[in-house]
C-alpha cells in the first residue's frame, strides 16, 4: 500500500464520520466544528489528488473564512442552545426530504455515469499540467469574462446584504446595547 | 522512497520542531531582556547565565501546575482548543526555506520541510486556521471575558488577514511564483523590500495584528478583559497558547524574511557553504522580531474601534491600490516597452507632485483672511 492509500484509509472514515456526526449534533458550535473537520479532510483529499490549489482554496475560503464567520455569528447571537423543533415554514420537512432524495439520486446517477471524469485519474491531471499556473491561465485568459462577471455579482450581493441589514438611524433615546441576546430581541425590533 | 529517505524526512521534521521550540525559548528570553533594557531594568537574571533559562523554568512550573477546567466549560472543546491554537503555527513553518541544502549519507537534504507549488497559499491557509484556537478557547470557557476576547480576536484576525493577503498577492505577482523557494531565487539581485516596500509595511502591520502582539493585543487586553480568551486557562494548556503565539511570531517574521528580505541570501565565504545561509536567515528573523519587540515597548494599545477602522479604511484600500500598481509595473513594460512606461510614470509622478504643491496655493482662502 502506498502512503496515499494509508492516508486515505485513515482520513476517509474521519471525514464521513464527522459529516454524519454533524447532522446528529444538537449543539450548534459542535456541529460547526465537525463540519470544519469534514472540510479539512476533504481538502487533504484534494492535496492527495495532486490538486494543491484546490486544497488551499478549500482551507482558506471554507474552513478559514466561512466557518469562522459561522462561529462568530453563533457566539455573537448566543444561539448555541438546542433549537426548538418547530417548522417555521409549512411542509418544510417534507420538502427537505424530497429535495434530499432528489439530489442523492442525481449524484448517484452522475457518479455511475462518470460525467466528465470517466477516464481521468490524478495521473491525467499531472500530464495535462493542471497545476496552479494552468488554472490561472484558464481563469484569467480563457474565462476572464465569466470570472469578472462572477466577482461583480459577488460584490453586488455583498453591497445588497449591507443595505438590507443596515439599521435605520434610531431616535437618540433608543441606544442599542451592543450584543443583543437572541431570546430577548422581540421580532418587531429585529424586523425594524 | 526507501527507508533512508523516510528516516531523513522524519529527522528533518524533528529537527525543525525542536529548533522552533528552542528558538521560541530564546525568543521569550530575548523579548523580556530587550524590554527590560528599554525600561532600564535588568529583566530575568536568576535561571541560567543572565537568565537565559527563564523560559525553561517557567515552562516546567506551568507543566506541574494544576490544569483547571471550569464547571461551565464545554469540556471537549475546552481541552482541544490550545492544541488547535498551536498546530497551525508549526505547520505554517513547514514551507519556509531556511537555508540551502546539505548532503547527508549521500542524499541531498534541503533546509525546507516541503516546497509545494502553492507555497504562500499554504502559509495563508494555516494563518486562517489559527483563529480557531482562540475563538474556541473563548467560547468554550463558559465565561464572559474570554467570550468577548474571542469575538474581538476573530473580527481582528479576519480583517487583517485581508490586508496581509493583499501584501502577499503583490509580492507573488512581482516574483511570478507561489513557490517560496522560487521567490527567494527571484531576489538574487535585489531584495523585494526595495521594489515592494509598501507591501512590506502592510505585511508587518498585518503580521502584528495576526499574532495578537502589542499594540494590537486587544483579544487579551489585561486592562479590560483580564486576559481575554485564555483567562480560564492554567497550567500546561496556558503554556500551549503562549507557545503557539510565539511560534506564530517566528513564522510571521520568517515569512517576512523569505518574501521581502531575500530569505537565506547573504554574502558567504567558501568554508562550510551550508552554514552561512542558516545564519543569515536566523539573523534576519531576529532583526524582524527585534522590531516587533521594539514596537511593543514603544506603542500603547490601540482602541478596538480604531483598530478595525485602520484595518478596513486604511490598510485594505492601500493594499488594493498597491496590488493595482504592482500589476501595472509587472505587465505594462511587457506591453508597451520599458521606455514609454518609465516616461509615463515620471509624468504622472511629476503631475502629482505639482498638484500637491499647487493645491494649497489655489485653495480659496478662509473668509477672515480675504477680508484683511
Coordinates of C-alpha atoms in Angstrom, one line a residue:
Chain A
X1 CA 0.0 0.0 0.0
X2 CA 1.3 3.4 -0.9
X3 CA 1.4 6.3 1.6
X4 CA -1.5 7.9 -0.2
X5 CA -3.7 4.9 0.3
X6 CA -2.8 4.7 4.0
X7 CA -3.7 8.4 4.4
X8 CA -6.9 7.9 2.6
X9 CA -7.9 4.9 4.7
X10 CA -7.3 6.9 7.8
X11 CA -8.9 10.1 6.7
X12 CA -12.0 8.8 4.8
X13 CA -13.8 7.3 7.9
X14 CA -12.9 10.5 9.8
X15 CA -14.4 12.6 7.0
X16 CA -17.6 10.6 6.7
X17 CA -17.9 10.2 10.5
X18 CA -17.6 14.0 11.0
X19 CA -20.2 14.6 8.4
X20 CA -22.7 12.2 10.0
X21 CA -21.9 13.4 13.5
X22 CA -22.5 17.0 12.4
X23 CA -26.0 16.1 11.3
X24 CA -26.8 14.3 14.6
X25 CA -25.3 17.1 16.7
X26 CA -27.7 19.3 18.6
X27 CA -25.1 21.9 19.8
X28 CA -24.6 24.4 17.0
X29 CA -20.9 25.1 17.8
X30 CA -20.1 21.3 17.9
X31 CA -21.8 20.9 14.6
X32 CA -19.9 23.7 13.1
X33 CA -16.6 22.2 14.4
X34 CA -17.4 18.8 12.9
X35 CA -18.1 20.5 9.6
X36 CA -14.7 22.1 9.8
X37 CA -13.1 18.6 10.4
X38 CA -15.0 17.4 7.3
X39 CA -13.9 20.3 5.2
X40 CA -10.3 19.9 6.2
X41 CA -10.2 16.2 5.4
X42 CA -11.8 16.8 2.0
X43 CA -9.1 19.5 1.5
X44 CA -6.4 16.9 2.2
X45 CA -8.1 14.6 -0.3
X46 CA -7.6 17.3 -2.9
X47 CA -4.0 17.5 -1.9
X48 CA -3.6 13.8 -2.4
X49 CA -5.3 14.0 -5.8
X50 CA -2.5 16.4 -7.0
X51 CA -4.7 19.5 -6.8
X52 CA -2.9 21.6 -4.2
X53 CA -4.5 24.8 -5.3
X54 CA -8.0 23.4 -4.5
X55 CA -6.7 22.4 -1.1
X56 CA -5.5 26.0 -0.4
X57 CA -8.9 27.4 -1.6
X58 CA -10.8 24.9 0.5
X59 CA -8.9 25.7 3.6
X60 CA -8.7 29.5 3.2
X61 CA -12.3 30.1 2.0
X62 CA -14.4 27.3 3.6
X63 CA -12.5 26.3 6.7
X64 CA -10.8 29.6 7.3
X65 CA -13.3 32.3 6.4
X66 CA -16.9 30.9 6.1
X67 CA -16.8 28.6 9.1
X68 CA -15.1 31.3 11.3
X69 CA -17.9 33.7 10.3
X70 CA -20.5 30.9 11.2
X71 CA -18.8 30.5 14.6
X72 CA -18.7 34.3 15.1
X73 CA -22.4 34.6 14.4
X74 CA -23.3 31.7 16.7
X75 CA -21.2 33.1 19.5
X76 CA -22.4 36.7 19.0
X77 CA -26.1 35.9 18.9
X78 CA -25.8 33.2 21.6
X79 CA -27.8 30.7 19.6
X80 CA -25.7 27.8 20.9
X81 CA -28.6 26.1 22.7
X82 CA -30.8 23.4 21.3
X83 CA -33.3 24.9 18.8
X84 CA -37.0 24.2 19.2
X85 CA -38.0 21.6 16.6
X86 CA -40.9 23.6 15.1
X87 CA -41.2 24.2 11.4
X88 CA -41.0 27.9 10.7
X89 CA -42.3 27.2 7.1
X90 CA -45.1 24.8 6.5
X91 CA -44.2 21.4 4.9
X92 CA -40.5 22.4 5.2
X93 CA -39.5 19.0 6.4
X94 CA -41.4 17.2 3.7
X95 CA -39.9 19.4 1.0
X96 CA -36.4 18.9 2.5
X97 CA -36.8 15.2 2.4
X98 CA -38.0 15.2 -1.2
X99 CA -35.2 17.6 -2.3
X100 CA -32.6 15.5 -0.4
X101 CA -33.7 12.3 -2.1
X102 CA -33.7 14.0 -5.5
X103 CA -30.2 15.3 -5.0
X104 CA -29.0 11.9 -3.8
X105 CA -30.5 10.2 -6.9
X106 CA -28.9 12.8 -9.1
X107 CA -25.5 12.3 -7.5
X108 CA -25.6 8.6 -7.7
X109 CA -26.6 8.7 -11.4
X110 CA -23.9 11.2 -12.2
X111 CA -21.2 9.3 -10.4
X112 CA -22.3 6.0 -12.0
X113 CA -22.4 7.5 -15.5
X114 CA -19.0 9.1 -14.8
X115 CA -19.9 12.5 -16.0
X116 CA -16.9 14.5 -17.1
X117 CA -14.3 12.4 -15.2
X118 CA -14.6 9.0 -16.7
X119 CA -11.1 8.5 -18.0
X120 CA -9.2 10.9 -15.8
X121 CA -7.2 10.0 -12.7
X122 CA -4.7 12.0 -10.8
X123 CA -2.0 11.0 -13.4
X124 CA -4.0 12.6 -16.2
X125 CA -4.1 15.9 -14.3
X126 CA -0.3 15.8 -13.9
X127 CA 0.1 15.2 -17.6
X128 CA -2.2 18.0 -18.7
X129 CA -0.4 20.3 -16.4
X130 CA -3.4 21.1 -14.3
X131 CA -1.3 22.9 -11.8
X132 CA -1.8 26.4 -10.3
X133 CA -0.3 28.2 -13.4
X134 CA -2.6 26.3 -15.8
X135 CA -5.6 27.1 -13.6
X136 CA -4.6 30.8 -13.6
X137 CA -4.3 30.7 -17.4
X138 CA -7.8 29.2 -17.7
X139 CA -9.3 31.7 -15.2
X140 CA -7.6 34.9 -16.4
X141 CA -7.3 34.2 -20.1
X142 CA -9.9 31.8 -21.5
X143 CA -12.6 32.5 -19.0
X144 CA -11.8 36.0 -17.8
X145 CA -15.2 37.5 -18.7
X146 CA -17.3 35.0 -16.7
X147 CA -14.7 35.2 -13.9
X148 CA -15.0 39.0 -13.7
X149 CA -18.8 38.8 -14.0
X150 CA -18.9 36.5 -11.0
X151 CA -16.7 38.8 -9.0
X152 CA -19.0 41.7 -9.8
X153 CA -22.0 39.6 -8.9
X154 CA -20.5 38.8 -5.5
X155 CA -19.7 42.5 -4.8
X156 CA -23.3 43.4 -5.7
X157 CA -24.6 40.7 -3.4
X158 CA -22.4 41.9 -0.6
X159 CA -23.4 45.5 -1.0
X160 CA -27.1 44.5 -1.2
X161 CA -26.7 42.5 2.0
X162 CA -25.2 45.5 3.7
X163 CA -28.0 47.8 2.5
X164 CA -30.7 45.3 3.7
X165 CA -29.1 44.7 7.0
X166 CA -28.4 48.4 7.7
X167 CA -30.2 49.7 10.8
X168 CA -32.4 52.8 10.3
X169 CA -30.9 55.8 12.2
X170 CA -32.6 55.2 15.5
X171 CA -34.0 58.1 17.7
X172 CA -31.4 59.3 20.1
X173 CA -33.1 57.7 23.2
X174 CA -33.2 54.1 21.8
X175 CA -29.5 53.3 22.2
X176 CA -28.7 49.7 21.1
X177 CA -26.9 47.8 23.9
X178 CA -24.3 46.1 21.8
X179 CA -24.7 42.3 21.9
X180 CA -28.4 41.6 21.8
X181 CA -29.5 38.2 23.1
X182 CA -31.5 36.4 20.5
X183 CA -34.2 35.4 23.0
X184 CA -34.6 38.9 24.4
X185 CA -34.8 40.6 21.0
X186 CA -38.5 41.0 20.1
X187 CA -39.4 40.1 16.5
X188 CA -40.6 43.5 15.5
X189 CA -37.3 45.1 16.7
X190 CA -35.4 42.7 14.5
X191 CA -37.5 43.5 11.5
X192 CA -37.4 47.2 12.0
Chain B
X1 CA 11.4 6.4 -1.4
X2 CA 13.3 3.9 0.6
X3 CA 13.8 3.6 4.4
X4 CA 16.7 6.2 4.4
X5 CA 14.5 8.8 2.7
X6 CA 11.8 8.3 5.3
X7 CA 14.3 8.5 8.1
X8 CA 15.8 11.7 6.8
X9 CA 12.3 13.2 6.4
X10 CA 11.4 12.3 10.0
X11 CA 14.7 13.6 11.1
X12 CA 14.1 16.9 9.3
X13 CA 10.7 17.2 10.9
X14 CA 12.1 16.5 14.4
X15 CA 15.0 19.0 13.9
X16 CA 12.6 21.7 12.7
X17 CA 10.2 21.1 15.6
X18 CA 12.9 21.1 18.2
X19 CA 14.6 24.1 16.5
X20 CA 11.4 26.1 16.7
X21 CA 10.9 25.2 20.4
X22 CA 14.5 26.3 21.2
X23 CA 14.0 29.5 19.1
X24 CA 10.8 30.3 21.0
X25 CA 12.5 29.7 24.3
X26 CA 15.4 32.1 23.4
X27 CA 12.9 34.5 21.9
X28 CA 10.8 34.9 25.0
X29 CA 14.0 35.5 27.0
X30 CA 15.2 38.0 24.4
X31 CA 11.9 39.8 24.4
X32 CA 12.0 40.1 28.2
X33 CA 15.6 41.3 28.2
X34 CA 15.1 43.8 25.4
X35 CA 12.0 45.3 27.0
X36 CA 13.8 45.4 30.4
X37 CA 16.7 47.1 28.8
X38 CA 14.4 49.7 27.2
X39 CA 12.9 50.4 30.6
X40 CA 16.3 50.4 32.3
X41 CA 15.6 47.3 34.3
X42 CA 17.7 44.1 34.5
X43 CA 15.0 41.6 33.4
X44 CA 15.2 37.9 34.4
X45 CA 18.7 37.2 35.9
X46 CA 18.4 34.1 38.0
X47 CA 17.8 31.0 35.9
X48 CA 21.0 30.3 34.0
X49 CA 23.6 32.8 32.9
X50 CA 21.9 36.2 32.6
X51 CA 18.5 34.4 33.0
X52 CA 18.7 32.6 29.6
X53 CA 16.9 29.6 31.0
X54 CA 13.9 31.6 32.4
X55 CA 11.5 30.2 29.8
X56 CA 12.5 26.7 30.6
X57 CA 11.9 27.4 34.3
X58 CA 8.5 28.9 33.5
X59 CA 7.6 26.0 31.3
X60 CA 8.5 23.4 34.0
X61 CA 6.5 25.4 36.5
X62 CA 3.4 25.6 34.2
X63 CA 3.8 21.9 33.4
X64 CA 3.4 20.9 37.0
X65 CA 0.6 23.3 37.8
X66 CA -2.9 22.1 38.2
X67 CA -4.9 22.4 35.0
X68 CA -8.4 23.6 36.0
X69 CA -11.5 23.0 33.8
X70 CA -14.2 25.5 34.7
X71 CA -17.6 23.9 35.7
X72 CA -19.3 25.9 33.0
X73 CA -16.8 25.0 30.3
X74 CA -17.6 22.9 27.2
X75 CA -15.2 20.2 28.1
X76 CA -14.1 18.6 24.8
X77 CA -13.7 21.9 23.0
X78 CA -12.0 23.5 26.1
X79 CA -9.4 20.7 26.1
X80 CA -8.6 20.7 22.4
X81 CA -8.6 24.5 21.8
X82 CA -4.9 25.0 23.0
X83 CA -3.7 22.3 20.6
X84 CA -5.7 23.8 17.7
X85 CA -4.1 27.2 18.6
X86 CA -0.6 25.8 18.5
X87 CA -0.7 23.4 15.5
X88 CA -1.2 25.8 12.5
X89 CA 1.7 27.9 13.7
X90 CA 4.1 24.9 13.4
X91 CA 2.5 23.7 10.2
X92 CA 2.9 27.1 8.5
X93 CA 6.6 27.0 9.1
X94 CA 6.9 23.7 7.1
X95 CA 7.1 25.6 3.8
X96 CA 9.7 28.2 4.8
X97 CA 13.1 27.7 3.2
X98 CA 15.5 28.5 6.0
X99 CA 18.7 27.6 4.2
X100 CA 20.1 25.9 1.0
X101 CA 20.8 22.2 1.5
X102 CA 23.3 19.8 2.9
X103 CA 24.5 16.4 1.7
X104 CA 23.9 13.7 4.3
X105 CA 24.5 9.9 3.7
X106 CA 24.8 10.7 0.0
X107 CA 21.4 12.3 -0.2
X108 CA 20.8 16.0 -0.6
X109 CA 18.8 17.3 2.3
X110 CA 17.1 20.7 1.7
X111 CA 16.6 23.1 4.6
X112 CA 12.9 23.2 3.9
X113 CA 10.4 20.6 5.0
X114 CA 8.2 20.9 2.0
X115 CA 8.2 23.0 -1.2
X116 CA 4.6 22.8 -2.5
X117 CA 3.6 24.6 -5.6
X118 CA 1.1 26.6 -3.5
X119 CA 3.8 28.0 -1.2
X120 CA 2.4 31.3 0.1
X121 CA -1.2 30.0 0.0
X122 CA -0.2 27.3 2.5
X123 CA 1.0 30.0 4.9
X124 CA -2.3 31.8 4.4
X125 CA -4.3 28.7 4.9
X126 CA -2.6 27.9 8.2
X127 CA -2.9 31.5 9.3
X128 CA -6.7 31.3 8.6
X129 CA -6.9 28.2 10.7
X130 CA -5.0 29.7 13.6
X131 CA -8.0 31.8 14.6
X132 CA -10.0 28.7 15.6
X133 CA -7.9 28.0 18.7
X134 CA -8.6 31.5 20.1
X135 CA -12.3 31.5 19.1
X136 CA -12.9 28.1 20.6
X137 CA -11.0 28.8 23.7
X138 CA -13.0 31.9 24.3
X139 CA -16.3 30.3 23.6
X140 CA -15.8 27.0 25.5
X141 CA -14.6 28.7 28.7
X142 CA -18.2 29.5 29.5
X143 CA -17.2 32.9 30.8
X144 CA -17.8 36.4 29.6
X145 CA -14.3 37.9 29.4
X146 CA -13.0 35.1 27.3
X147 CA -16.0 35.2 25.0
X148 CA -15.5 39.0 24.4
X149 CA -11.8 38.4 23.8
X150 CA -12.7 35.6 21.3
X151 CA -15.2 37.8 19.4
X152 CA -12.7 40.6 19.2
X153 CA -10.0 38.3 18.1
X154 CA -12.0 36.7 15.3
X155 CA -13.1 40.1 14.0
X156 CA -9.5 41.4 14.2
X157 CA -7.8 38.4 12.6
X158 CA -10.3 38.1 9.7
X159 CA -10.0 41.8 9.0
X160 CA -6.2 41.9 9.0
X161 CA -5.9 38.7 7.1
X162 CA -7.3 40.6 4.1
X163 CA -4.6 43.2 4.4
X164 CA -1.9 40.5 4.8
X165 CA -3.2 38.6 1.7
X166 CA -3.1 41.8 -0.4
X167 CA 0.6 42.3 0.6
X168 CA 1.3 38.7 -0.3
X169 CA -0.5 39.0 -3.6
X170 CA 1.6 42.0 -4.6
X171 CA 4.8 40.0 -3.8
X172 CA 3.7 36.9 -5.7
X173 CA 2.7 39.0 -8.7
X174 CA 6.1 40.7 -8.6
X175 CA 8.0 37.4 -8.2
X176 CA 5.8 35.5 -10.6
X177 CA 5.6 32.4 -8.4
X178 CA 3.8 31.0 -5.4
X179 CA 6.7 28.7 -4.6
X180 CA 8.7 30.1 -1.7
X181 CA 12.0 28.7 -2.9
X182 CA 11.4 30.4 -6.3
X183 CA 10.5 33.7 -4.6
X184 CA 13.9 33.5 -2.8
X185 CA 15.5 32.8 -6.1
X186 CA 13.9 35.8 -7.6
X187 CA 15.5 38.0 -5.0
X188 CA 19.1 37.1 -6.1
X189 CA 19.7 40.6 -7.5
X190 CA 17.7 42.9 -5.3
X191 CA 15.6 42.1 -2.2
X192 CA 11.8 42.5 -2.6
X193 CA 11.8 45.0 0.3
X194 CA 13.0 47.7 -2.1
X195 CA 10.6 47.4 -5.0
X196 CA 7.8 46.2 -2.7
X197 CA 8.3 48.5 0.2
X198 CA 4.6 49.4 0.6
X199 CA 3.7 45.7 0.7
X200 CA 6.4 45.1 3.3
X201 CA 4.9 47.8 5.6
X202 CA 1.4 46.4 5.1
X203 CA 2.6 42.9 5.8
X204 CA 4.5 43.9 9.0
X205 CA 1.4 45.8 10.4
X206 CA -1.0 43.0 9.5
X207 CA 1.5 40.5 11.0
X208 CA 1.4 42.3 14.3
X209 CA -2.4 42.0 14.3
X210 CA -2.4 38.4 13.2
X211 CA -0.2 37.3 16.1
X212 CA -2.1 39.4 18.6
X213 CA 1.1 41.3 19.5
X214 CA 1.0 44.7 21.1
X215 CA -0.2 47.3 20.1
X216 CA -2.9 45.0 18.6
X217 CA -3.3 42.7 21.6
X218 CA -6.9 43.5 22.1
X219 CA -8.0 39.9 22.4
X220 CA -6.1 39.6 25.7
X221 CA -6.2 43.3 26.8
X222 CA -5.5 42.8 30.5
X223 CA -6.8 46.2 31.5
X224 CA -10.3 45.4 30.2
X225 CA -10.6 41.7 29.7
X226 CA -8.5 40.2 32.5
X227 CA -6.5 38.0 30.0
X228 CA -9.0 37.7 27.1
X229 CA -9.5 34.4 25.5
X230 CA -7.2 32.5 27.8
X231 CA -8.5 33.9 31.1
X232 CA -9.8 30.5 32.3
X233 CA -6.7 28.5 31.2
X234 CA -4.0 27.4 33.6
X235 CA -1.0 25.1 33.7
X236 CA 0.2 23.3 30.5
X237 CA -2.8 24.4 28.4
X238 CA -2.0 28.0 29.1
X239 CA 1.6 27.2 28.1
X240 CA 0.4 25.8 24.8
X241 CA -1.3 29.1 24.0
X242 CA 1.8 31.0 24.9
X243 CA 3.9 28.7 22.8
X244 CA 1.6 28.9 19.8
X245 CA 1.6 32.7 20.0
X246 CA 5.4 32.9 19.9
X247 CA 5.8 30.2 17.2
X248 CA 3.4 32.3 15.2
X249 CA 5.6 35.3 15.7
X250 CA 8.6 33.3 14.5
X251 CA 6.6 32.2 11.5
X252 CA 5.3 35.7 10.6
X253 CA 8.9 37.0 10.9
X254 CA 10.2 34.1 8.7
X255 CA 7.6 34.8 6.0
X256 CA 8.6 38.5 6.1
X257 CA 12.3 37.5 5.7
X258 CA 11.5 35.0 2.9
X259 CA 9.2 37.3 0.9
X260 CA 10.9 40.6 1.4
X261 CA 14.4 40.3 2.9
X262 CA 15.9 37.8 0.5
X263 CA 15.3 34.7 2.6
X264 CA 18.6 32.9 3.4
X265 CA 20.6 35.0 0.9
X266 CA 23.6 36.9 2.1
X267 CA 27.4 37.1 1.4
X268 CA 29.1 33.9 2.4
X269 CA 32.7 32.7 2.5
X270 CA 33.5 29.3 0.9
X271 CA 34.0 27.4 4.2
X272 CA 31.0 25.3 5.1
X273 CA 28.7 26.7 2.4
X274 CA 25.5 25.4 4.1
X275 CA 26.0 27.1 7.4
X276 CA 26.0 30.7 6.3
X277 CA 22.5 30.8 4.7
X278 CA 21.2 29.3 8.0
X279 CA 22.9 32.0 10.0
X280 CA 21.7 34.8 7.6
X281 CA 18.2 33.5 7.9
X282 CA 18.4 33.4 11.7
X283 CA 19.9 36.9 11.8
X284 CA 17.2 38.4 9.6
X285 CA 14.4 36.7 11.6
X286 CA 16.0 38.1 14.8
X287 CA 16.1 41.6 13.3
X288 CA 12.4 41.4 12.4
X289 CA 11.4 40.1 15.8
X290 CA 13.5 42.7 17.5
X291 CA 11.5 45.3 15.6
X292 CA 8.3 43.7 16.9
X293 CA 9.6 43.8 20.5
X294 CA 10.7 47.4 20.0
X295 CA 7.1 48.3 18.8
X296 CA 5.7 46.5 21.9
X297 CA 7.9 48.5 24.2
X298 CA 7.1 51.8 22.4
X299 CA 3.4 51.9 21.4
X300 CA 0.4 51.9 23.7
X301 CA -2.5 49.6 22.9
X302 CA -4.9 50.9 20.3
X303 CA -8.7 51.2 21.0
X304 CA -10.7 48.4 19.3
X305 CA -12.8 50.6 17.0
X306 CA -9.7 52.4 15.8
X307 CA -8.0 49.1 15.2
X308 CA -10.9 48.0 13.0
X309 CA -11.2 51.4 11.3
X310 CA -7.5 51.3 10.5
X311 CA -7.7 47.8 9.1
X312 CA -10.6 48.4 6.8
X313 CA -10.3 52.1 5.9
X314 CA -6.5 52.4 5.6
X315 CA -4.7 49.1 5.3
X316 CA -7.0 47.3 2.9
X317 CA -7.6 50.2 0.4
X318 CA -3.9 50.9 0.5
X319 CA -3.1 47.3 -0.2
X320 CA -5.6 47.2 -3.1
X321 CA -4.1 50.3 -4.7
X322 CA -0.6 48.8 -4.3
X323 CA -1.7 45.5 -5.9
X324 CA -3.1 47.5 -8.8
X325 CA 0.2 49.4 -9.2
X326 CA 2.2 46.2 -8.9
X327 CA 0.1 44.8 -11.7
X328 CA 0.9 47.9 -13.8
X329 CA 4.6 47.6 -13.0
X330 CA 4.7 44.0 -14.0
X331 CA 2.6 44.0 -17.1
X332 CA 2.9 47.4 -18.8
X333 CA 6.7 47.2 -19.7
X334 CA 5.9 43.9 -21.5
X335 CA 3.1 45.5 -23.5
X336 CA 4.5 49.0 -24.3
X337 CA 8.2 48.6 -23.7
X338 CA 10.2 49.9 -20.8
X339 CA 10.9 53.5 -22.1
X340 CA 7.3 54.8 -22.6
X341 CA 6.2 53.3 -19.3
X342 CA 9.0 54.9 -17.3
X343 CA 8.3 58.2 -19.1
X344 CA 4.6 57.9 -18.3
X345 CA 5.2 57.1 -14.7
X346 CA 7.5 60.1 -14.4
X347 CA 4.9 62.3 -16.0
X348 CA 2.2 61.1 -13.6
X349 CA 4.5 61.4 -10.6
X350 CA 5.5 64.9 -11.6
X351 CA 1.9 65.9 -12.1
X352 CA 1.1 64.5 -8.6
X353 CA 4.0 66.5 -7.0
X354 CA 2.9 69.6 -8.9
X355 CA -0.7 69.2 -7.8
X356 CA 0.3 68.7 -4.2
X357 CA 2.4 71.9 -4.3
X358 CA -0.2 73.9 -6.2
X359 CA -3.3 72.8 -4.3
X360 CA -2.7 74.9 -1.2
X361 CA -2.0 77.9 -3.3
X362 CA -5.1 77.6 -5.4
X363 CA -7.4 76.8 -2.4
X364 CA -9.8 79.8 -1.7
X365 CA -8.6 81.5 1.4
X366 CA -10.8 81.5 4.5
X367 CA -13.2 84.5 4.7
X368 CA -11.2 86.1 7.6
X369 CA -8.1 86.2 5.6
X370 CA -9.7 87.5 2.5
X371 CA -11.1 90.4 4.5
X372 CA -7.6 91.6 5.5

